[in-house]
CSV table of C-alpha atoms and ligand atoms in Angstrom, one decimal:
chain,number,residue,atom,x,y,z
A,1,UNK,CA,17.0,4.1,17.4
A,2,UNK,CA,15.7,2.7,20.6
A,3,UNK,CA,15.6,-1.0,19.8
A,4,UNK,CA,17.5,-4.2,19.0
A,5,UNK,CA,16.3,-7.3,17.2
A,6,UNK,CA,16.1,-9.1,20.5
A,7,UNK,CA,13.3,-6.7,21.5
A,8,UNK,CA,11.1,-8.5,18.9
A,9,UNK,CA,10.1,-12.1,18.7
A,10,UNK,CA,12.5,-14.6,17.1
A,11,UNK,CA,12.3,-14.5,13.3
A,12,UNK,CA,10.6,-11.0,13.2
A,13,UNK,CA,11.2,-9.6,9.7
A,14,UNK,CA,12.3,-6.1,9.1
A,15,UNK,CA,11.9,-4.7,5.6
A,16,UNK,CA,11.5,-1.7,3.4
A,17,UNK,CA,8.7,-1.2,0.8
A,18,UNK,CA,8.4,0.5,-2.6
A,19,UNK,CA,6.0,0.2,-5.6
A,20,UNK,CA,6.6,-0.2,-9.3
A,21,UNK,CA,5.1,3.0,-10.7
A,22,UNK,CA,6.5,5.1,-7.9
A,23,UNK,CA,10.1,4.1,-8.6
A,24,UNK,CA,10.8,2.1,-11.7
A,25,UNK,CA,10.4,4.6,-14.6
A,26,UNK,CA,7.4,3.6,-16.6
A,27,UNK,CA,8.7,4.9,-19.9
A,28,UNK,CA,11.4,2.2,-20.0
A,29,UNK,CA,11.3,-1.5,-21.0
A,30,UNK,CA,8.2,-1.7,-23.1
A,31,UNK,CA,5.7,-1.0,-20.3
A,32,UNK,CA,2.2,-0.1,-21.6
A,33,UNK,CA,0.3,3.1,-20.8
A,34,UNK,CA,-1.6,3.2,-17.4
A,35,UNK,CA,-4.4,5.2,-16.1
A,36,UNK,CA,-1.9,7.1,-13.9
A,37,UNK,CA,-0.1,8.4,-17.0
A,38,UNK,CA,-3.3,10.0,-18.4
A,39,UNK,CA,-4.6,11.1,-14.9
A,40,UNK,CA,-1.2,12.9,-14.4
A,41,UNK,CA,-1.5,14.4,-17.9
A,42,UNK,CA,-4.8,16.0,-17.1
A,43,UNK,CA,-4.3,19.5,-15.6
A,44,UNK,CA,-5.0,19.9,-11.9
A,45,UNK,CA,-4.7,16.2,-10.9
A,46,UNK,CA,-1.0,15.9,-9.9
A,47,UNK,CA,1.3,18.6,-8.5
A,48,UNK,CA,3.2,20.1,-11.5
A,49,UNK,CA,1.6,17.4,-13.7
A,50,UNK,CA,4.5,15.1,-12.7
A,51,UNK,CA,4.3,11.4,-13.6
A,52,UNK,CA,6.1,8.1,-13.3
A,53,UNK,CA,8.0,8.2,-16.6
A,54,UNK,CA,11.4,8.2,-15.0
A,55,UNK,CA,10.7,8.2,-11.3
A,56,UNK,CA,13.8,6.9,-9.5
A,57,UNK,CA,15.0,5.0,-12.7
A,58,UNK,CA,14.9,1.9,-10.6
A,59,UNK,CA,14.4,-0.1,-13.8
A,60,UNK,CA,18.1,0.6,-14.6
A,61,UNK,CA,19.4,1.1,-11.1
A,62,UNK,CA,17.7,-1.8,-9.3
A,63,UNK,CA,21.0,-3.5,-8.4
A,64,UNK,CA,22.3,-0.5,-6.5
A,65,UNK,CA,19.0,-0.2,-4.7
A,66,UNK,CA,19.1,-3.9,-3.7
A,67,UNK,CA,22.6,-3.2,-2.4
A,68,UNK,CA,21.2,-0.4,-0.2
A,69,UNK,CA,18.7,-2.9,1.2
A,70,UNK,CA,21.2,-5.6,1.9
A,71,UNK,CA,23.7,-3.1,3.3
A,72,UNK,CA,21.0,-1.7,5.5
A,73,UNK,CA,20.6,-5.1,7.2
A,74,UNK,CA,17.0,-5.5,6.0
A,75,UNK,CA,15.5,-9.0,5.8
A,76,UNK,CA,12.7,-8.4,3.3
A,77,UNK,CA,12.1,-6.2,0.3
A,78,UNK,CA,8.4,-5.5,-0.4
A,79,UNK,CA,8.1,-4.5,-4.1
A,80,UNK,CA,5.3,-4.5,-6.6
A,81,UNK,CA,4.9,-5.8,-10.1
A,82,UNK,CA,3.4,-3.5,-12.8
A,83,UNK,CA,0.6,-5.0,-14.6
A,84,UNK,CA,1.2,-2.7,-17.6
A,85,UNK,CA,4.9,-3.6,-17.7
A,86,UNK,CA,4.1,-7.3,-17.8
A,87,UNK,CA,1.0,-7.1,-20.1
A,88,UNK,CA,1.1,-3.7,-22.0
A,89,UNK,CA,-2.5,-4.2,-23.2
A,90,UNK,CA,-3.6,-5.5,-19.8
A,91,UNK,CA,-4.4,-8.9,-21.5
A,92,UNK,CA,-2.9,-11.0,-24.2
A,93,UNK,CA,0.8,-11.0,-25.2
A,94,UNK,CA,3.3,-10.5,-22.4
A,95,UNK,CA,6.2,-8.1,-22.7
A,96,UNK,CA,9.3,-10.3,-22.4
A,97,UNK,CA,11.4,-7.3,-21.2
A,98,UNK,CA,8.9,-6.8,-18.4
A,99,UNK,CA,9.0,-10.4,-17.3
A,100,UNK,CA,12.8,-10.5,-17.6
A,101,UNK,CA,13.0,-7.4,-15.4
A,102,UNK,CA,11.1,-9.0,-12.5
A,103,UNK,CA,13.1,-12.2,-13.0
A,104,UNK,CA,16.3,-10.2,-12.5
A,105,UNK,CA,14.9,-8.2,-9.6
A,106,UNK,CA,13.9,-11.4,-7.7
A,107,UNK,CA,17.2,-13.1,-8.4
A,108,UNK,CA,19.0,-10.0,-7.3
A,109,UNK,CA,17.2,-10.1,-4.0
A,110,UNK,CA,17.9,-13.8,-3.4
A,111,UNK,CA,21.6,-13.3,-4.3
A,112,UNK,CA,21.8,-10.7,-1.6
A,113,UNK,CA,19.9,-12.7,1.0
A,114,UNK,CA,16.8,-10.6,0.8
A,115,UNK,CA,13.3,-12.1,0.9
A,116,UNK,CA,11.1,-11.0,-2.0
A,117,UNK,CA,7.7,-9.9,-0.8
A,118,UNK,CA,5.7,-9.2,-3.9
A,119,UNK,CA,2.5,-7.2,-4.3
A,120,UNK,CA,0.8,-7.8,-7.6
A,121,UNK,CA,-1.0,-4.5,-8.0
A,122,UNK,CA,0.0,-1.1,-6.6
A,123,UNK,CA,-2.3,1.0,-8.8
A,124,UNK,CA,-1.0,1.3,-12.3
A,125,UNK,CA,-3.9,-0.1,-14.2
A,126,UNK,CA,-3.2,-0.7,-17.9
A,127,UNK,CA,-5.1,2.0,-20.0
A,128,UNK,CA,-6.8,-0.5,-22.3
A,129,UNK,CA,-8.5,-2.0,-19.2
A,130,UNK,CA,-9.3,1.4,-17.8
A,131,UNK,CA,-11.1,2.0,-21.2
A,132,UNK,CA,-13.3,-1.0,-20.4
A,133,UNK,CA,-14.4,0.5,-17.1
A,134,UNK,CA,-11.4,-0.6,-15.0
A,135,UNK,CA,-12.4,-1.6,-11.4
A,136,UNK,CA,-16.0,-0.8,-12.2
A,137,UNK,CA,-16.2,-3.8,-14.6
A,138,UNK,CA,-16.7,-7.2,-13.0
A,139,UNK,CA,-14.5,-8.8,-15.6
A,140,UNK,CA,-11.5,-7.2,-14.0
A,141,UNK,CA,-11.4,-10.1,-11.5
A,142,UNK,CA,-10.7,-12.5,-14.4
A,143,UNK,CA,-8.2,-10.2,-16.1
A,144,UNK,CA,-6.4,-9.8,-12.8
A,145,UNK,CA,-6.3,-13.6,-12.3
A,146,UNK,CA,-4.8,-14.0,-15.8
A,147,UNK,CA,-2.2,-11.3,-15.0
A,148,UNK,CA,-1.4,-13.2,-11.7
A,149,UNK,CA,-0.9,-16.4,-13.6
A,150,UNK,CA,1.5,-14.8,-16.1
A,151,UNK,CA,3.7,-12.9,-13.6
A,152,UNK,CA,3.7,-15.6,-10.9
A,153,UNK,CA,4.2,-18.3,-13.5
A,154,UNK,CA,7.5,-16.5,-14.0
A,155,UNK,CA,8.6,-15.5,-10.5
A,156,UNK,CA,6.2,-17.3,-8.1
A,157,UNK,CA,8.7,-20.1,-7.5
A,158,UNK,CA,11.1,-17.7,-5.9
A,159,UNK,CA,9.0,-15.0,-4.1
A,160,UNK,CA,8.9,-15.4,-0.3
A,161,UNK,CA,5.4,-13.9,0.1
A,162,UNK,CA,2.8,-12.4,-2.2
A,163,UNK,CA,-0.3,-10.2,-1.8
A,164,UNK,CA,-2.7,-9.4,-4.6
A,165,UNK,CA,-3.6,-5.7,-4.1
A,166,UNK,CA,-2.1,-2.8,-2.2
A,167,UNK,CA,-4.6,-0.9,-0.1
A,168,UNK,CA,-8.1,-1.7,-1.5
A,169,UNK,CA,-9.5,1.4,0.1
A,170,UNK,CA,-7.3,3.6,-2.1
A,171,UNK,CA,-8.3,1.6,-5.2
A,172,UNK,CA,-12.0,1.8,-4.3
A,173,UNK,CA,-12.8,4.9,-2.2
A,174,UNK,CA,-9.9,7.3,-2.8
A,175,UNK,CA,-10.0,6.8,-6.5
A,176,UNK,CA,-13.7,6.5,-7.2
A,177,UNK,CA,-15.4,8.5,-4.4
A,178,UNK,CA,-12.9,11.2,-3.5
A,179,UNK,CA,-11.4,11.3,-7.0
A,180,UNK,CA,-7.9,12.0,-5.6
A,181,UNK,CA,-6.3,9.1,-7.5
A,182,UNK,CA,-6.7,7.7,-11.0
A,183,UNK,CA,-9.2,7.3,-12.5
A,184,UNK,CA,-10.3,10.4,-10.6
A,185,UNK,CA,-14.0,9.6,-10.3
A,186,UNK,CA,-16.5,11.0,-7.8
A,187,UNK,CA,-19.4,8.6,-8.1
A,188,UNK,CA,-21.0,6.4,-5.4
A,189,UNK,CA,-22.0,3.7,-7.8
A,190,UNK,CA,-18.5,3.5,-9.3
A,191,UNK,CA,-17.2,3.3,-5.7
A,192,UNK,CA,-19.4,0.5,-4.6
A,193,UNK,CA,-18.5,-1.5,-7.6
A,194,UNK,CA,-14.8,-0.8,-7.4
A,195,UNK,CA,-14.8,-1.7,-3.7
A,196,UNK,CA,-16.5,-5.1,-4.3
A,197,UNK,CA,-14.5,-5.9,-7.5
A,198,UNK,CA,-11.2,-5.2,-5.9
A,199,UNK,CA,-12.0,-7.8,-3.3
A,200,UNK,CA,-13.3,-10.3,-5.9
A,201,UNK,CA,-10.0,-9.8,-7.8
A,202,UNK,CA,-8.1,-10.3,-4.6
A,203,UNK,CA,-9.8,-13.7,-4.1
A,204,UNK,CA,-9.3,-14.8,-7.7
A,205,UNK,CA,-5.6,-13.9,-7.4
A,206,UNK,CA,-5.2,-15.9,-4.2
A,207,UNK,CA,-6.9,-18.9,-5.9
A,208,UNK,CA,-4.6,-18.6,-8.9
A,209,UNK,CA,-1.5,-18.4,-6.8
A,210,UNK,CA,-2.6,-21.4,-4.7
A,211,UNK,CA,-3.2,-23.4,-8.0
A,212,UNK,CA,0.4,-22.5,-9.0
A,213,UNK,CA,1.6,-24.1,-5.7
A,214,UNK,CA,2.5,-20.9,-4.0
A,215,UNK,CA,2.4,-20.3,-0.3
A,216,UNK,CA,2.7,-17.4,2.2
A,217,UNK,CA,-0.1,-15.4,0.5
A,218,UNK,CA,-1.6,-12.5,2.2
A,219,UNK,CA,-3.7,-9.3,2.0
A,220,UNK,CA,-2.5,-5.7,2.5
A,221,UNK,CA,-5.1,-3.2,3.8
A,222,UNK,CA,-4.4,0.4,4.8
A,223,UNK,CA,-6.0,1.5,8.0
A,224,UNK,CA,-6.4,4.9,9.8
A,225,UNK,CA,-7.4,5.3,13.4
A,226,UNK,CA,-10.9,7.0,13.3
A,227,UNK,CA,-11.7,9.3,16.1
A,228,UNK,CA,-14.8,11.5,16.7
A,229,UNK,CA,-14.0,15.2,16.4
A,230,UNK,CA,-15.9,16.0,19.6
A,231,UNK,CA,-17.8,14.0,22.3
A,232,UNK,CA,-21.3,14.2,20.8
A,233,UNK,CA,-23.1,11.0,19.8
A,234,UNK,CA,-23.3,12.4,16.2
A,235,UNK,CA,-19.5,12.6,16.0
A,236,UNK,CA,-19.1,9.1,17.4
A,237,UNK,CA,-21.5,7.8,14.7
A,238,UNK,CA,-19.6,9.7,12.0
A,239,UNK,CA,-16.3,8.2,13.2
A,240,UNK,CA,-17.8,4.7,13.3
A,241,UNK,CA,-18.9,5.0,9.7
A,242,UNK,CA,-15.5,6.2,8.6
A,243,UNK,CA,-14.0,3.3,10.5
A,244,UNK,CA,-16.5,1.1,8.7
A,245,UNK,CA,-15.7,1.9,5.1
A,246,UNK,CA,-12.0,2.6,5.7
A,247,UNK,CA,-10.9,-0.1,8.1
A,248,UNK,CA,-13.6,-2.8,8.4
A,249,UNK,CA,-15.1,-3.2,4.9
A,250,UNK,CA,-12.2,-5.0,3.2
A,251,UNK,CA,-11.0,-7.2,6.1
A,252,UNK,CA,-14.6,-8.0,6.9
A,253,UNK,CA,-15.2,-9.2,3.3
A,254,UNK,CA,-12.0,-11.3,3.4
A,255,UNK,CA,-12.2,-12.7,6.9
A,256,UNK,CA,-15.9,-12.7,7.8
A,257,UNK,CA,-17.5,-13.0,4.3
A,258,UNK,CA,-19.8,-10.0,5.0
A,259,UNK,CA,-19.8,-6.2,4.8
A,260,UNK,CA,-20.5,-3.9,7.7
A,261,UNK,CA,-24.1,-2.8,8.0
A,262,UNK,CA,-23.1,0.8,8.5
A,263,UNK,CA,-21.4,0.8,5.1
A,264,UNK,CA,-24.2,-1.1,3.4
A,265,UNK,CA,-26.6,1.6,4.3
A,266,UNK,CA,-24.8,3.9,1.8
A,267,UNK,CA,-23.2,1.5,-0.7
A,268,UNK,CA,-25.7,-1.4,-0.6
A,269,UNK,CA,-28.0,0.1,-3.3
A,270,UNK,CA,-25.0,0.6,-5.6
A,271,UNK,CA,-23.3,-2.8,-5.3
A,272,UNK,CA,-23.5,-5.1,-8.3
A,273,UNK,CA,-26.3,-7.6,-8.6
A,274,UNK,CA,-25.4,-10.9,-6.8
A,275,UNK,CA,-22.6,-9.5,-4.7
A,276,UNK,CA,-23.6,-11.7,-1.8
A,277,UNK,CA,-22.6,-14.8,-3.9
A,278,UNK,CA,-19.0,-13.7,-4.2
A,279,UNK,CA,-17.8,-14.2,-0.6
A,280,UNK,CA,-16.5,-17.6,-1.1
A,281,UNK,CA,-14.0,-16.3,-3.6
A,282,UNK,CA,-13.4,-13.0,-1.6
A,283,UNK,CA,-12.8,-15.1,1.5
A,284,UNK,CA,-10.3,-17.4,0.0
A,285,UNK,CA,-8.0,-18.4,2.9
A,286,UNK,CA,-4.8,-16.3,3.3
A,287,UNK,CA,-1.7,-17.0,5.4
A,288,UNK,CA,-1.1,-13.5,6.8
A,289,UNK,CA,-2.6,-10.0,6.9
A,290,UNK,CA,-0.7,-6.8,6.3
A,291,UNK,CA,-1.6,-3.4,7.7
A,292,UNK,CA,-0.4,-0.1,6.2
A,293,UNK,CA,-0.6,2.6,8.9
A,294,UNK,CA,0.3,6.3,8.9
A,295,UNK,CA,-2.1,8.4,10.9
A,296,UNK,CA,-5.5,9.0,12.6
A,297,UNK,CA,-8.4,11.2,11.4
A,298,UNK,CA,-10.8,13.3,13.4
A,299,UNK,CA,-14.3,13.0,11.9
A,300,UNK,CA,-17.2,15.4,12.3
A,301,UNK,CA,-20.8,15.0,11.0
A,302,UNK,CA,-22.3,17.3,8.4
A,303,UNK,CA,-25.5,17.7,6.3
A,304,UNK,CA,-24.0,16.4,3.1
A,305,UNK,CA,-25.4,13.3,1.4
A,306,UNK,CA,-24.1,9.9,2.8
A,307,UNK,CA,-21.6,9.4,4.4
A,308,UNK,CA,-22.5,12.9,5.8
A,309,UNK,CA,-19.2,13.7,7.5
A,310,UNK,CA,-15.8,15.3,6.9
A,311,UNK,CA,-12.4,15.3,8.4
A,312,UNK,CA,-11.3,18.2,10.7
A,313,UNK,CA,-7.8,19.4,11.5
A,314,UNK,CA,-6.3,17.7,14.6
A,315,UNK,CA,-4.0,19.1,17.3
A,316,UNK,CA,-1.1,16.6,17.2
A,317,UNK,CA,2.3,17.2,15.5
A,318,UNK,CA,2.0,16.5,11.8
A,319,UNK,CA,4.1,15.1,8.9
A,320,UNK,CA,4.7,16.9,5.7
A,321,UNK,CA,1.5,15.2,4.4
A,322,UNK,CA,-0.4,17.1,7.1
A,323,UNK,CA,-1.0,13.7,8.8
A,324,UNK,CA,-1.1,13.7,12.6
A,325,UNK,CA,1.5,11.4,14.3
A,326,UNK,CA,-0.4,8.9,16.4
A,327,UNK,CA,1.4,5.6,17.0
A,328,UNK,CA,-1.2,4.5,19.5
A,329,UNK,CA,-3.5,4.0,16.5
A,330,UNK,CA,-1.2,1.4,15.1
A,331,UNK,CA,-1.1,-0.5,18.4
A,332,UNK,CA,-4.9,-0.3,18.6
A,333,UNK,CA,-5.5,-1.5,15.0
A,334,UNK,CA,-3.0,-4.4,15.3
A,335,UNK,CA,-4.7,-5.6,18.4
A,336,UNK,CA,-8.2,-5.2,17.0
A,337,UNK,CA,-7.4,-6.9,13.8
A,338,UNK,CA,-6.0,-9.8,15.7
A,339,UNK,CA,-8.9,-10.0,18.1
A,340,UNK,CA,-11.8,-9.5,15.7
A,341,UNK,CA,-10.6,-10.8,12.3
A,342,UNK,CA,-7.4,-12.7,11.9
A,343,UNK,CA,-6.9,-14.7,15.2
A,344,UNK,CA,-3.6,-16.6,15.1
A,345,UNK,CA,-2.7,-15.5,11.5
A,346,UNK,CA,0.6,-13.5,11.4
A,347,UNK,CA,0.2,-9.8,11.1
A,348,UNK,CA,2.7,-7.6,9.3
A,349,UNK,CA,3.0,-3.8,9.3
A,350,UNK,CA,3.5,-3.7,5.5
A,351,UNK,CA,3.9,0.1,5.4
A,352,UNK,CA,4.7,2.8,7.9
A,353,UNK,CA,6.7,6.0,7.6
A,354,UNK,CA,6.5,9.8,7.1
A,355,UNK,CA,7.1,12.5,4.6
A,356,UNK,CA,9.4,15.4,5.4
A,357,UNK,CA,11.1,18.2,3.3
A,358,UNK,CA,14.5,16.5,3.6
A,359,UNK,CA,17.4,18.2,2.1
A,360,UNK,CA,21.1,17.3,1.5
A,361,UNK,CA,23.5,19.4,3.5
A,362,UNK,CA,27.2,18.7,3.3
A,363,UNK,CA,26.5,15.4,1.6
A,364,UNK,CA,24.2,14.1,4.3
A,365,UNK,CA,20.5,14.2,5.2
A,366,UNK,CA,19.6,14.7,8.8
A,367,UNK,CA,16.1,13.5,9.5
A,368,UNK,CA,15.7,13.1,13.3
A,369,UNK,CA,11.9,13.5,12.9
A,370,UNK,CA,11.8,10.3,10.8
A,371,UNK,CA,14.0,8.4,13.3
A,372,UNK,CA,11.6,9.5,16.0
A,373,UNK,CA,8.5,8.5,14.0
A,374,UNK,CA,9.8,5.1,13.2
A,375,UNK,CA,11.0,4.6,16.8
A,376,UNK,CA,7.5,5.5,18.1
A,377,UNK,CA,5.7,3.2,15.8
A,378,UNK,CA,8.0,0.3,16.4
A,379,UNK,CA,7.3,0.9,20.1
A,380,UNK,CA,3.6,0.6,19.3
A,381,UNK,CA,4.3,-2.7,17.5
A,382,UNK,CA,6.1,-4.0,20.5
A,383,UNK,CA,3.2,-3.1,22.8
A,384,UNK,CA,0.8,-4.9,20.4
A,385,UNK,CA,3.0,-8.0,20.5
A,386,UNK,CA,3.2,-7.8,24.3
A,387,UNK,CA,-0.6,-7.7,24.4
A,388,UNK,CA,-0.8,-10.9,22.3
A,389,UNK,CA,-1.0,-9.7,18.6
A,390,UNK,CA,1.1,-12.0,16.5
A,391,UNK,CA,2.9,-9.3,14.6
A,392,UNK,CA,5.7,-11.0,12.5
A,393,UNK,CA,7.3,-8.1,10.6
A,394,UNK,CA,7.5,-4.4,10.0
A,395,UNK,CA,8.3,-2.7,6.6
A,396,UNK,CA,9.2,0.9,6.4
A,397,UNK,CA,7.7,3.0,3.7
A,398,UNK,CA,9.8,3.8,1.8
A,399,UNK,CA,13.2,2.7,0.7
A,400,UNK,CA,13.5,5.7,-1.7
A,401,UNK,CA,12.0,9.1,-2.1
A,402,UNK,CA,9.6,8.6,-4.9
A,403,UNK,CA,6.5,9.6,-6.9
A,404,UNK,CA,3.9,10.3,-4.2
A,405,UNK,CA,0.9,10.1,-6.6
A,406,UNK,CA,-1.2,13.2,-6.8
A,407,UNK,CA,1.5,15.0,-4.8
A,408,UNK,CA,4.2,14.3,-7.3
A,409,UNK,CA,7.8,14.2,-6.1
A,410,UNK,CA,7.4,16.9,-3.4
A,411,UNK,CA,6.7,14.6,-0.5
A,412,UNK,CA,9.8,12.6,0.5
A,413,UNK,CA,9.1,9.4,2.4
A,414,UNK,CA,12.4,7.7,1.7
A,415,UNK,CA,15.0,6.3,4.1
A,416,UNK,CA,17.2,7.2,1.1
A,417,UNK,CA,17.1,10.6,-0.5
A,418,UNK,CA,16.8,10.7,-4.2
A,419,UNK,CA,17.9,13.8,-6.2
A,420,UNK,CA,15.3,13.8,-9.0
A,421,UNK,CA,17.7,15.6,-11.4
A,422,UNK,CA,20.8,13.5,-11.0
A,423,UNK,CA,18.9,10.5,-9.6
A,424,UNK,CA,21.7,10.1,-7.1
A,425,UNK,CA,20.8,8.2,-3.9
A,426,UNK,CA,21.9,9.5,-0.5
A,427,UNK,CA,21.0,7.4,2.6
A,428,UNK,CA,19.5,9.6,5.2
A,429,UNK,CA,20.3,9.5,8.9
A,430,UNK,CA,17.2,7.3,9.5
A,431,UNK,CA,18.6,4.7,7.1
A,432,UNK,CA,21.9,4.7,9.1
A,433,UNK,CA,20.0,4.5,12.4
A,434,UNK,CA,17.8,1.6,11.3
A,435,UNK,CA,20.8,-0.1,9.8
A,436,UNK,CA,22.6,0.1,13.2
A,437,UNK,CA,19.6,-1.0,15.2
A,438,UNK,CA,19.1,-4.0,12.8
A,439,UNK,CA,22.8,-5.0,13.4
A,440,UNK,CA,22.1,-5.2,17.1
A,441,UNK,CA,21.2,-8.8,18.0
B,501,IFM,O1,3.2,6.3,-1.3
B,501,IFM,C1,2.0,5.7,-0.7
B,501,IFM,C2,2.0,4.2,-1.1
B,501,IFM,O2,1.9,4.1,-2.5
B,501,IFM,C3,0.8,3.6,-0.5
B,501,IFM,N1,0.7,3.8,0.9
B,501,IFM,C4,0.8,5.1,1.4
B,501,IFM,C5,2.1,5.7,0.8
B,501,IFM,C6,2.2,7.2,1.3
B,501,IFM,O3,1.2,8.0,1.0
């Protein structure tokens, strides 16, 4: 890899990220059922109807996985806590095994000199709350604040940073408008409500963690570079709207206490009554902002109902997800977020990485494509920093090959290969390259 730590500002944090349902093994340790279990059990939703029952068995193998992080010279481990593992019914009595697990996990990080970067929610909603309408129900903000209090009451004294919700766009739009993720809805009213409530829950969780005395609290949004499919004004408007509901909506709510007009044109009539009164909670001050970035999308207009556009295939080289490789988009989005929303607040690239059909040959995994991808995106980060964006860290997605949601175990994003039969871990060439780069001062 083409960098050394000294190419980045003093104190820049390098990490790797995972999430609970994707790696832990949700059939262990008294975790409750989640909407992902039932979504996956419904034919047609997930490749081969795979689920997170065993995943990488991180629940039992977490110590070895933390060793991989420490031996890889990472500074930070970004992990998430499963709501249903901590509160199997979503509310009420905590599961002591679940709390003990996160306690051990955080202590394990500290023992190895790793900074624990917690995300409270990375998509495994407890089924009893899904039964009550899940993210469509305004009460979820209170349920989430209660969950925050329980889990952070236990580990909040030792986590280095915390963010409430991973990728609000996925929780709202991908899951309620496109129906690709649990609960698999395709309904504009559900979408508008979920998108607003996810922000309300974010704000309530920030307030709850502040009241617990925690600091270094942030928000993690996913962003895609939105480009018009051609040079017509119609395509430009289509890309601007995509940019609006994908990239602007959530940070605009959090940092400007307003939603973009372009998005309100479609979602406004479906937002819950009194939504304008929630911005003081939604805009609760945070200490940093995280951006998850993977790709760009080319957008073309069409005659469908709002948002009246669709994605078209782009010409650039693609990852195994079919996503174009476009590091310039990361540079652009970091600079724009700094300029238009977050000012001097530290920015983190909280996820970045690529899927590839990696295979073990002679006991090793050669993934030069991933080394190149990471190198190119770290170059984009350096350019954003040189242009004045206060980027303070970069976390690769993901430490391990894992459950890639609707795509099951087929898409491998890991720096470490996982054999899903034996569960054996094999660090890939990209892990070794990153480890060597991080050892360079
Ligand atoms: O695996 C996901 C992760 O859960 C959230 N961000 C994107 C990753 C790759 O699709």
